[in-house]
Coordinates of C-alpha atoms in Angstrom, one line a residue:
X839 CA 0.0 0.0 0.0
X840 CA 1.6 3.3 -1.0
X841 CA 1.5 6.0 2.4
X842 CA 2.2 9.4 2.9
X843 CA 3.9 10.1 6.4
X844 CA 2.1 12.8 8.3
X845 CA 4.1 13.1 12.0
X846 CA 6.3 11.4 14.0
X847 CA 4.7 9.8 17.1
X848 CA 6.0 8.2 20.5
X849 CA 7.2 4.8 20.4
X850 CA 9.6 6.0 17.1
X851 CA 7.2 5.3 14.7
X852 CA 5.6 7.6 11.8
X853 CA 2.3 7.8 11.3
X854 CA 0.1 7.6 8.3
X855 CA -3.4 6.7 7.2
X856 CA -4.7 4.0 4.7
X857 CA -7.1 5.4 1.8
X858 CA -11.0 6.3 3.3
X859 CA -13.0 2.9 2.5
X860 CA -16.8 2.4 1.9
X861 CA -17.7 3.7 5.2
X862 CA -15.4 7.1 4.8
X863 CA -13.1 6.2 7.2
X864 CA -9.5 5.4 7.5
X865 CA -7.1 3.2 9.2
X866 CA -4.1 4.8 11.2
X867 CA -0.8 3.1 10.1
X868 CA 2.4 3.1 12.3
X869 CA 5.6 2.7 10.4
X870 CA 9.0 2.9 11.9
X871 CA 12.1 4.5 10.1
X872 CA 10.6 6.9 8.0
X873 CA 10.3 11.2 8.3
X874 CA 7.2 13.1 7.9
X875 CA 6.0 14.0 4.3
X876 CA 7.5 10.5 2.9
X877 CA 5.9 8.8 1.1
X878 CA 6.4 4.8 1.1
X879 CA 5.3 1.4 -0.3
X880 CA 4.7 -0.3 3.2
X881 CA 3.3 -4.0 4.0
X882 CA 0.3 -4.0 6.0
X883 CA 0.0 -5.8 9.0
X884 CA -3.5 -5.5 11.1
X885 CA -3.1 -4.5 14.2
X886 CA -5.7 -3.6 17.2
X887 CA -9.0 -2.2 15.9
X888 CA -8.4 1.5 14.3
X889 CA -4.6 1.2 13.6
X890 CA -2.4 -1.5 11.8
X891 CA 1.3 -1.8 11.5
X892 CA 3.8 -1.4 8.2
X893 CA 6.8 -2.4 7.4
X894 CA 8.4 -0.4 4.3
X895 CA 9.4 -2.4 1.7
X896 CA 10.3 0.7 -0.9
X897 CA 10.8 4.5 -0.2
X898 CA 9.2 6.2 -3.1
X899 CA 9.8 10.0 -1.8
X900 CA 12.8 10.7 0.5
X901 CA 12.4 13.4 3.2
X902 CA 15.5 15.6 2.2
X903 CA 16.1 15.4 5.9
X904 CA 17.3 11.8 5.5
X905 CA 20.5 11.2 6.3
X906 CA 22.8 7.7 6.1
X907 CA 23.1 5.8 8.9
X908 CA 26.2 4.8 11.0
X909 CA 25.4 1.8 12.6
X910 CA 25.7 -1.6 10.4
X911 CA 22.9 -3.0 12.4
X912 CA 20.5 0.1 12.0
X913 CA 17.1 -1.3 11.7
X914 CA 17.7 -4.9 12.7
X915 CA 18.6 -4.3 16.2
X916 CA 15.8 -2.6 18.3
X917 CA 17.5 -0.4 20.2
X918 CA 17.7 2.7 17.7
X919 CA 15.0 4.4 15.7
X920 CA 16.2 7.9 15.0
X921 CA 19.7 7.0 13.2
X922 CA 18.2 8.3 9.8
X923 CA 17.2 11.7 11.5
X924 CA 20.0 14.6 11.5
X925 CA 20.5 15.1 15.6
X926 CA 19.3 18.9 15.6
X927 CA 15.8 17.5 14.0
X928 CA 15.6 14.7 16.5
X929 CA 15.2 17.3 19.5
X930 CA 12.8 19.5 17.5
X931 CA 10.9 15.9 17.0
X932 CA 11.2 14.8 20.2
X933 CA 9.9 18.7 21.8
X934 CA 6.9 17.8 19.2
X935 CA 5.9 15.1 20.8
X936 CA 6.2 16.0 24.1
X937 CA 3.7 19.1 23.6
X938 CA 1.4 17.1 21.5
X939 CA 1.3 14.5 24.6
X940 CA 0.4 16.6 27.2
X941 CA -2.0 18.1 25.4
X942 CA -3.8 15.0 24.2
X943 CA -3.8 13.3 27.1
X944 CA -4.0 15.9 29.8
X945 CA -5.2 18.8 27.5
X946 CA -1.8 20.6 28.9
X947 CA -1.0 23.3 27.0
X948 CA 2.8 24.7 27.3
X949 CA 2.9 28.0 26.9
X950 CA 6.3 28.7 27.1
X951 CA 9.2 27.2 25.6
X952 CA 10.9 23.7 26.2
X953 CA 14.3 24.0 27.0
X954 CA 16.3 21.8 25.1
X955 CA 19.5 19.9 26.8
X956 CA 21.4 18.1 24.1
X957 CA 24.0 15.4 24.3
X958 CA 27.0 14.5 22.3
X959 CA 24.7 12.0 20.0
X960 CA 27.1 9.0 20.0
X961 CA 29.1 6.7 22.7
X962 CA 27.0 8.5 25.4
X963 CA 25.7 5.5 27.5
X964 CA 28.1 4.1 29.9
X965 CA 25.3 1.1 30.8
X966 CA 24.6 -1.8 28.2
X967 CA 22.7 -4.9 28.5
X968 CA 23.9 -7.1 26.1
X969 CA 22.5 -10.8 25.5
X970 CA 24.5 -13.6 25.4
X971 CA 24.9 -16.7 23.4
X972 CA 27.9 -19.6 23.6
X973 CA 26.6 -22.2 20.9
X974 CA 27.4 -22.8 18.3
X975 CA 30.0 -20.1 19.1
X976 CA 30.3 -17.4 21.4
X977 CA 28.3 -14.2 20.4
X978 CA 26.9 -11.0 22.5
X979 CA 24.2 -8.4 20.8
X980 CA 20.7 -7.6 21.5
X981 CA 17.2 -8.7 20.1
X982 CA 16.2 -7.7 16.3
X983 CA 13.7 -5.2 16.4
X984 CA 10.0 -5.9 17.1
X985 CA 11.2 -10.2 18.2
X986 CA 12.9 -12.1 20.7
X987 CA 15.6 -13.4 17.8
X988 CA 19.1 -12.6 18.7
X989 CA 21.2 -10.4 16.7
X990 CA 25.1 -10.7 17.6
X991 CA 27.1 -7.5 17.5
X992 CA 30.6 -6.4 17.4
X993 CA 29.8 -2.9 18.6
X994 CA 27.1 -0.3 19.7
X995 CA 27.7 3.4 18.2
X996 CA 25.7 4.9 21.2
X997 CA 27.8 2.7 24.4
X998 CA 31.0 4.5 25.6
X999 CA 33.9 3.5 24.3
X1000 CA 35.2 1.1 27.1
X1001 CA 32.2 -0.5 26.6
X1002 CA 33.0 -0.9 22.9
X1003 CA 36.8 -2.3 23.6
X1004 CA 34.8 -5.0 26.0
X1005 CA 32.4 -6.3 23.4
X1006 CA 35.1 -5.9 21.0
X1007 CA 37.6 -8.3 23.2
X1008 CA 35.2 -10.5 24.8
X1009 CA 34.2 -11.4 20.9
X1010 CA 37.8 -11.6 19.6
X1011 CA 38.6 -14.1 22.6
X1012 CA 35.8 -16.2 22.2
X1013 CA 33.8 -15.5 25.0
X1014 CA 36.8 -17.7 27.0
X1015 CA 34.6 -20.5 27.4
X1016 CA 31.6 -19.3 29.2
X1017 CA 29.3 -21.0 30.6
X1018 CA 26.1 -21.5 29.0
X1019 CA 23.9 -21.1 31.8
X1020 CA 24.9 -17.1 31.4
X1021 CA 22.2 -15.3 29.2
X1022 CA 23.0 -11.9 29.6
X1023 CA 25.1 -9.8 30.9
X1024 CA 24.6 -6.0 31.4
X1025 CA 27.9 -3.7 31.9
X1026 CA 29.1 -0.5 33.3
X1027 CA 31.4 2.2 33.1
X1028 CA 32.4 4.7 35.6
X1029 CA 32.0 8.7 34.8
X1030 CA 35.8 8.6 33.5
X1031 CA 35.1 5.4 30.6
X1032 CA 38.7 4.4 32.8
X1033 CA 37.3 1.4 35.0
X1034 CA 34.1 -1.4 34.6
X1035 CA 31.4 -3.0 36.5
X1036 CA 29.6 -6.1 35.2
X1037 CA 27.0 -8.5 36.1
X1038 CA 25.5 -11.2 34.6
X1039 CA 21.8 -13.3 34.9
X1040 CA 21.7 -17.2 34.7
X1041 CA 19.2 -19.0 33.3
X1042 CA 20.1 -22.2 35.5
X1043 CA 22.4 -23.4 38.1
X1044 CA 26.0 -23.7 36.6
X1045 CA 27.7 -23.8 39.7
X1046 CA 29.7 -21.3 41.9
X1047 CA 33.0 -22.3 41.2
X1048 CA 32.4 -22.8 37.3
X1049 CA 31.1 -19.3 37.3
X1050 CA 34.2 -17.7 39.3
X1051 CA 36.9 -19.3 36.8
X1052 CA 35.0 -17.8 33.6
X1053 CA 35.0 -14.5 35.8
X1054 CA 38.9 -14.7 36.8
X1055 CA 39.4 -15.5 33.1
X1056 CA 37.7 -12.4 31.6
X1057 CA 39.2 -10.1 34.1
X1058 CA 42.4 -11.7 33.4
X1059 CA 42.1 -10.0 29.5
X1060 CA 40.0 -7.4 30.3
X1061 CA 41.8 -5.0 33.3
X1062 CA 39.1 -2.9 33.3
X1063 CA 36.8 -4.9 34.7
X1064 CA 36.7 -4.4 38.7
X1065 CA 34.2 -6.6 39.6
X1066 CA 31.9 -9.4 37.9
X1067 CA 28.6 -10.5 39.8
X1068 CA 25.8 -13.7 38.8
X1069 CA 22.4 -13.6 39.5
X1070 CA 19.9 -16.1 39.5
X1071 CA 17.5 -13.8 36.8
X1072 CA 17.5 -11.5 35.2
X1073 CA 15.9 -8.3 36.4
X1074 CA 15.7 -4.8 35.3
X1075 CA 16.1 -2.5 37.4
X1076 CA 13.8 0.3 36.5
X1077 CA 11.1 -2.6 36.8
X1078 CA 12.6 -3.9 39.8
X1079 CA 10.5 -4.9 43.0
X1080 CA 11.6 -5.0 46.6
X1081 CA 12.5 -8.3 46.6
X1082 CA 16.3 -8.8 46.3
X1083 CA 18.0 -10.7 43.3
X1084 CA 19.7 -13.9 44.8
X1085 CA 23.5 -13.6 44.0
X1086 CA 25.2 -17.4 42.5
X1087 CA 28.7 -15.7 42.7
X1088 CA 30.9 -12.7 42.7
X1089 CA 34.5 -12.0 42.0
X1090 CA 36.4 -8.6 42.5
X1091 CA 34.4 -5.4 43.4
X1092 CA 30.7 -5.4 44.2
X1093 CA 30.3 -2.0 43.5
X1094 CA 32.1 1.1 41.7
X1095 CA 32.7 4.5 42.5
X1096 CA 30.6 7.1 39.8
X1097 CA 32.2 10.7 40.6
X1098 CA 29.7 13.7 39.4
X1099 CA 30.2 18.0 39.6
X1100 CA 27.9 17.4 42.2
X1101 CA 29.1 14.5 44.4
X1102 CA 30.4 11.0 44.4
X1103 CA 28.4 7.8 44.4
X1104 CA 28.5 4.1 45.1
X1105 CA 26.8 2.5 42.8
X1106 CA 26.4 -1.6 43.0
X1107 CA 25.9 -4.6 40.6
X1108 CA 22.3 -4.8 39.6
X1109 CA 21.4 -0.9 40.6
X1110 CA 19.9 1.5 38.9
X1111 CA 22.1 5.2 38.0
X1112 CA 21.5 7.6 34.9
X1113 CA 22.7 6.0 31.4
X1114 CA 23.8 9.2 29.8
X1115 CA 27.6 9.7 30.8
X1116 CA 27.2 13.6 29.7
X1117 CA 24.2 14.9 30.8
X1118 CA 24.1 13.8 34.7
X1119 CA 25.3 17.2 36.3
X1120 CA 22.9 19.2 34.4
X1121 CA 19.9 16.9 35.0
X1122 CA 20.5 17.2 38.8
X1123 CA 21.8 21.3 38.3
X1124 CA 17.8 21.5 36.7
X1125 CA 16.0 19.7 39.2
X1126 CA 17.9 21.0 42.4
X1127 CA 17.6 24.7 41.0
X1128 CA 17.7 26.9 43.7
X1129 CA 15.4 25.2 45.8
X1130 CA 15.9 25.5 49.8
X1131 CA 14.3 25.1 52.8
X1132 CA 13.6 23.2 56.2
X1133 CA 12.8 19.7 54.3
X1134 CA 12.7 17.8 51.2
X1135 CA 11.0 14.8 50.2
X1136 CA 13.0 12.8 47.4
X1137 CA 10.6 9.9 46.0
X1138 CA 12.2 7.2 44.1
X1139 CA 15.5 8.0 45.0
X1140 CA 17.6 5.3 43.8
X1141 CA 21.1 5.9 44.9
X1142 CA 20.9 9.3 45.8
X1143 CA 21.2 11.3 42.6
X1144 CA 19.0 13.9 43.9
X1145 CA 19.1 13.3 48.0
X1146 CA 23.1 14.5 48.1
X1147 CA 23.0 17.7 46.5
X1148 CA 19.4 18.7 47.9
X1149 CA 21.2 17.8 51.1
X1150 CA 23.5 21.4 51.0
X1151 CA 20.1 23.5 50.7
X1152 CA 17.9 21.4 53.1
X1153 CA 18.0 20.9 56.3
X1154 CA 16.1 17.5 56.6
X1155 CA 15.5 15.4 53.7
X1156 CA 13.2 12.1 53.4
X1157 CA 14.7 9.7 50.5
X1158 CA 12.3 7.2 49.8
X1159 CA 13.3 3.6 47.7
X1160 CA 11.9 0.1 48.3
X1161 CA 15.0 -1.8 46.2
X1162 CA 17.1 -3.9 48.1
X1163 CA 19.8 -3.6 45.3
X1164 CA 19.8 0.5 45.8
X1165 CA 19.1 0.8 49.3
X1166 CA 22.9 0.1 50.6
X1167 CA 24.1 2.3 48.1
X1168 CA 21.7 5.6 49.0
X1169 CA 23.0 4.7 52.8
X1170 CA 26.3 4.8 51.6
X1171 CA 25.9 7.7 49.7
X1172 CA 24.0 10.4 52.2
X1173 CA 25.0 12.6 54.5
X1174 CA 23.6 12.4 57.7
X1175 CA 20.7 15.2 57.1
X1176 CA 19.0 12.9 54.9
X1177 CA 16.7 10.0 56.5
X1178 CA 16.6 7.0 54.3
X1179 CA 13.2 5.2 54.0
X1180 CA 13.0 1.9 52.8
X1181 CA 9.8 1.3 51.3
X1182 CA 7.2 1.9 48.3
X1183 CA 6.2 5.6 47.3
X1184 CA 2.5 4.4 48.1
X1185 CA 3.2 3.2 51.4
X1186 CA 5.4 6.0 52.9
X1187 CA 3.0 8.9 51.5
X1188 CA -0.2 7.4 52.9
X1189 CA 1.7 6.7 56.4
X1190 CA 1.7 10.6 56.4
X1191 CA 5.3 10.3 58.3
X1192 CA 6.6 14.0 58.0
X1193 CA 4.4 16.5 59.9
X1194 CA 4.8 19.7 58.4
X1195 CA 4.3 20.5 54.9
X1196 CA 7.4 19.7 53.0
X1197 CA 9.2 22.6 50.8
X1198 CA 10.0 20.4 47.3
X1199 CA 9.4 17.1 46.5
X1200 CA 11.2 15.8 43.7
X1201 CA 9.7 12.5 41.7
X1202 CA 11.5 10.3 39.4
X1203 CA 9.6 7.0 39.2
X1204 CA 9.8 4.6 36.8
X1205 CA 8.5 3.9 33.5
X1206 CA 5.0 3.3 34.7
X1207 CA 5.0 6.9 36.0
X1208 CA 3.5 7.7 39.6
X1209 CA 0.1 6.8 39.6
X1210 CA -3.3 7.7 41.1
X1211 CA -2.5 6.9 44.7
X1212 CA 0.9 8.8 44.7
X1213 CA -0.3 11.6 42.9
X1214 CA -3.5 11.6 45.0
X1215 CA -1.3 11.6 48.1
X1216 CA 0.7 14.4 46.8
X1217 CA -1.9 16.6 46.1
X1218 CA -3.0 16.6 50.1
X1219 CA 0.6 16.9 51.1
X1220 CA 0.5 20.1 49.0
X1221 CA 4.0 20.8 49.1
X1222 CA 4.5 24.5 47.0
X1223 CA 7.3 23.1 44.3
X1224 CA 7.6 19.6 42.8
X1225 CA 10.1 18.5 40.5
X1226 CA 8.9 15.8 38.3
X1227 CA 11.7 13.9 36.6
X1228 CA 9.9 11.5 33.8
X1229 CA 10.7 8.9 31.4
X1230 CA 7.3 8.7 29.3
X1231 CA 5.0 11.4 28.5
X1232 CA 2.4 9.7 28.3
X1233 CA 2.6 8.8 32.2
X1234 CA 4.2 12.3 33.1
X1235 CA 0.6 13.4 31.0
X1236 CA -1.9 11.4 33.0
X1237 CA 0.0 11.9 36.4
X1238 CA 0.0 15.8 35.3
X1239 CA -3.6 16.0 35.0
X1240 CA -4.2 15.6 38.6
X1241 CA -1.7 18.2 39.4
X1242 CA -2.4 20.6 37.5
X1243 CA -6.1 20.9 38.1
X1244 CA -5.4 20.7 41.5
X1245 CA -3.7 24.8 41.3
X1246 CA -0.1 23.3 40.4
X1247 CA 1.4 25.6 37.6
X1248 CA 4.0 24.3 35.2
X1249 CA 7.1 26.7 35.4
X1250 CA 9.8 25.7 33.5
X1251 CA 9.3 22.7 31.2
X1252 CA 13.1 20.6 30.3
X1253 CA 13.7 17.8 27.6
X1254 CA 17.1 16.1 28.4
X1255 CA 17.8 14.2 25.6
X1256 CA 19.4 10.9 27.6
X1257 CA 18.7 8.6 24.5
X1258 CA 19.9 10.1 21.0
X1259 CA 19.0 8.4 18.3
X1260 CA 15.9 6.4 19.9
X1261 CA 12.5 7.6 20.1
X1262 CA 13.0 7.7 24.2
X1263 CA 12.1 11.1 25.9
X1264 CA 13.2 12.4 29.5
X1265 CA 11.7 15.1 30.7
X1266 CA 11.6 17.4 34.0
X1267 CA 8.6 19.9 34.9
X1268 CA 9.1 22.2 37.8
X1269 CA 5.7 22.7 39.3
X1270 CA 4.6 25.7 41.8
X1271 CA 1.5 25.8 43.5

């Protein structure tokens, strides 16, 4: 079927509409890899009722826009959609979307501008989580896009360098004879690119020591690498619940030291910290601001990101995180001002712990966004400014809504671009009521 592509949309696709049938409707389309005003020969696949899926199978009219790619797996891995997109057009895309979120879903209208924070657009992640395969040879990559199938690699444009030389080595080696009961394995580099954590998830029980000599071997070639830890599953962390991951076996360091402009952190196999190597001091330079006051309430905090520099400008600060994996490391990390709280968002704020009316309350939670309860809970705290750090619009949207109709004013709206060349959006809103 021959489509004309009208906007980009969330989720990295574009989107078009199939020719008005009998009834004198139409059937949105959602193709990925293409630019507005395209035009495409696309394969139909039906989808949920009012949309179906293409695939492009001939580019008939090519956006001038379009630029060549410079990853050899463009478009077979999942990880990327934006690679054909020059970076400067990717922002304005990305600010697009955002607006045209808000305002769909919440019927948010931004009035003023959205400051843009760029990255360098390559070699900016210093995390990776990399599948692994031993038969019938050794191989690491990630899944083709939209399956389960495994696509080896022998690099990753957008991972740091260090993280290159690894995959790079561990490939030219062989994999040293790995066990196969290891089916991924997710690594990461400090803020210098100098020095490597890894750890890996097991499918089944290979046994400690069997584990410990494929470690000692890879950290034999690879220097880098301070410390390798097994789990029994894998788990990601930004879907990660309270319950701890059972650790098979560990050799070196459990745990690396991530230095920032604005402090220094412990961060641990199998914890969460920000991906983008580039843009961590001025995410946290936006969201502390020049916020002060008696206390702070920092919900979701992880390892700290947020809790140690709020710490200079507050006098008491609540850091709220249920995950066993980052819970030793936000301890580690504090100063003694700030009171850690082990246990859900939900729970804390309905246990109404702090008795007067906190000054901020910043809010990074996962994917899934806050929800009705927290955002609920929130709105009868009625602390005057929130900072809302968010991975999706269209969760940042609905838990907006609630907000904003409750007298919270948007001030300053920020698009950190943490994930060039994907369709991912992070985004912080500074609310005042």
């Amino acid at each position: 079927m021959l489509l004309s592509i009208e906007k980009l949309i969330y989720g990295g696709d574009g989107l078009a509409r199939t020719p008005a049938g009998a009834d004198g409707r139409s059937m949105a389309v959602f193709v990925p890899f293409v630019l507005p005003e395209e035009r495409v020969e696309a394969e139909i696949r039906p989808g949920k009722t009012g949309f179906a899926r293409g695939t492009v199978t001939r580019l008939i009219e090519a956006s001038a826009e379009r630029v060549e790619t410079r990853c050899p797996y463009f478009q077979k891995c999942g990880g990327c959609h934006y690679q054909h997109i020059p970076y400067e057009r990717q922002l304005e895309f990305k600010a697009q979307i955002l607006r045209e979120t808000l305002q769909r879903i919440a019927k948010i209208e931004l009035k003023g501008e959205i400051r843009l924070h760029p990255s360098p657009p390559w070699n900016y992640r210093n995390r990776t989580r990399l599948q692994v395969r031993t038969a019938p040879e050794f191989a690491v990559g990630y899944y083709r896009f939209g399956s389960r199938e495994f696509l080896a690699v022998r690099e990753c444009p957008i991972s740091s360098p260090l993280i290159n030389r690894v995959i790079a080595r561990l490939t030219e080696l062989g994999g040293l004879e790995c066990s196969p009961a290891v089916e991924e394995i997710e690594l990461f580099a400090d803020a210098g690119d100098e020095q490597m954590l890894a750890w890996a998830f097991c499918g089944s029980d290979a046994g400690e020591s069997n584990l410990l000599r494929w470690a000692e071997a890879v950290r034999r070639e690879l220097p880098e690498l301070v410390g390798l830890s097994f789990f029994s599953a894998r788990q990601r962390a930004e879907d990660e619940t309270p319950t701890a991951m059972k650790l098979l076996a560990q050799s070196g360091a459990k745990s690396i030291r991530y230095r920032t402009g604005h402090g220094e952190y412990q961060v641990s196999a199998g914890a969460f910290f920000q991906v983008n190597r580039h843009l961590v001091d001025e995410l946290v330079s936006v969201v502390k601001g020049d916020a002060r006051g008696k206390v702070a309430l920092d919900l979701y905090a992880g390892g700290g990101l947020f809790s140690v520099p709020l710490a200079q400008n507050f006098h008491h600060i609540f850091a709220v995180e249920p995950s066993h994996t980052s819970l030793p490391d936000l301890r580690q990390n504090v100063p003694a001002s700030v009171k850690v709280v082990g246990t859900r968002t939900e729970e804390y704020l309905r246990s109404r712990p702090v008795r007067q009316c906190p000054d901020l309350v910043v809010l990074d939670p996962p994917r899934t966004g806050a929800g009705k309860v927290v955002i609920r809970s929130l709105v009868e705290l009625g602390a005057q400014r929130i900072r809302y750090v968010s991975c999706d619009p269209a969760t940042l949207a609905r838990d907006l809504g609630p907000l904003v109709a409750a007298g919270y004013r948007i001030e300053e709206a920020h698009l950190f671009d943490l994930f060039p060349q994907t369709f991912h959006i992070e985004s912080v809103m500074l609310l005042a009521c």
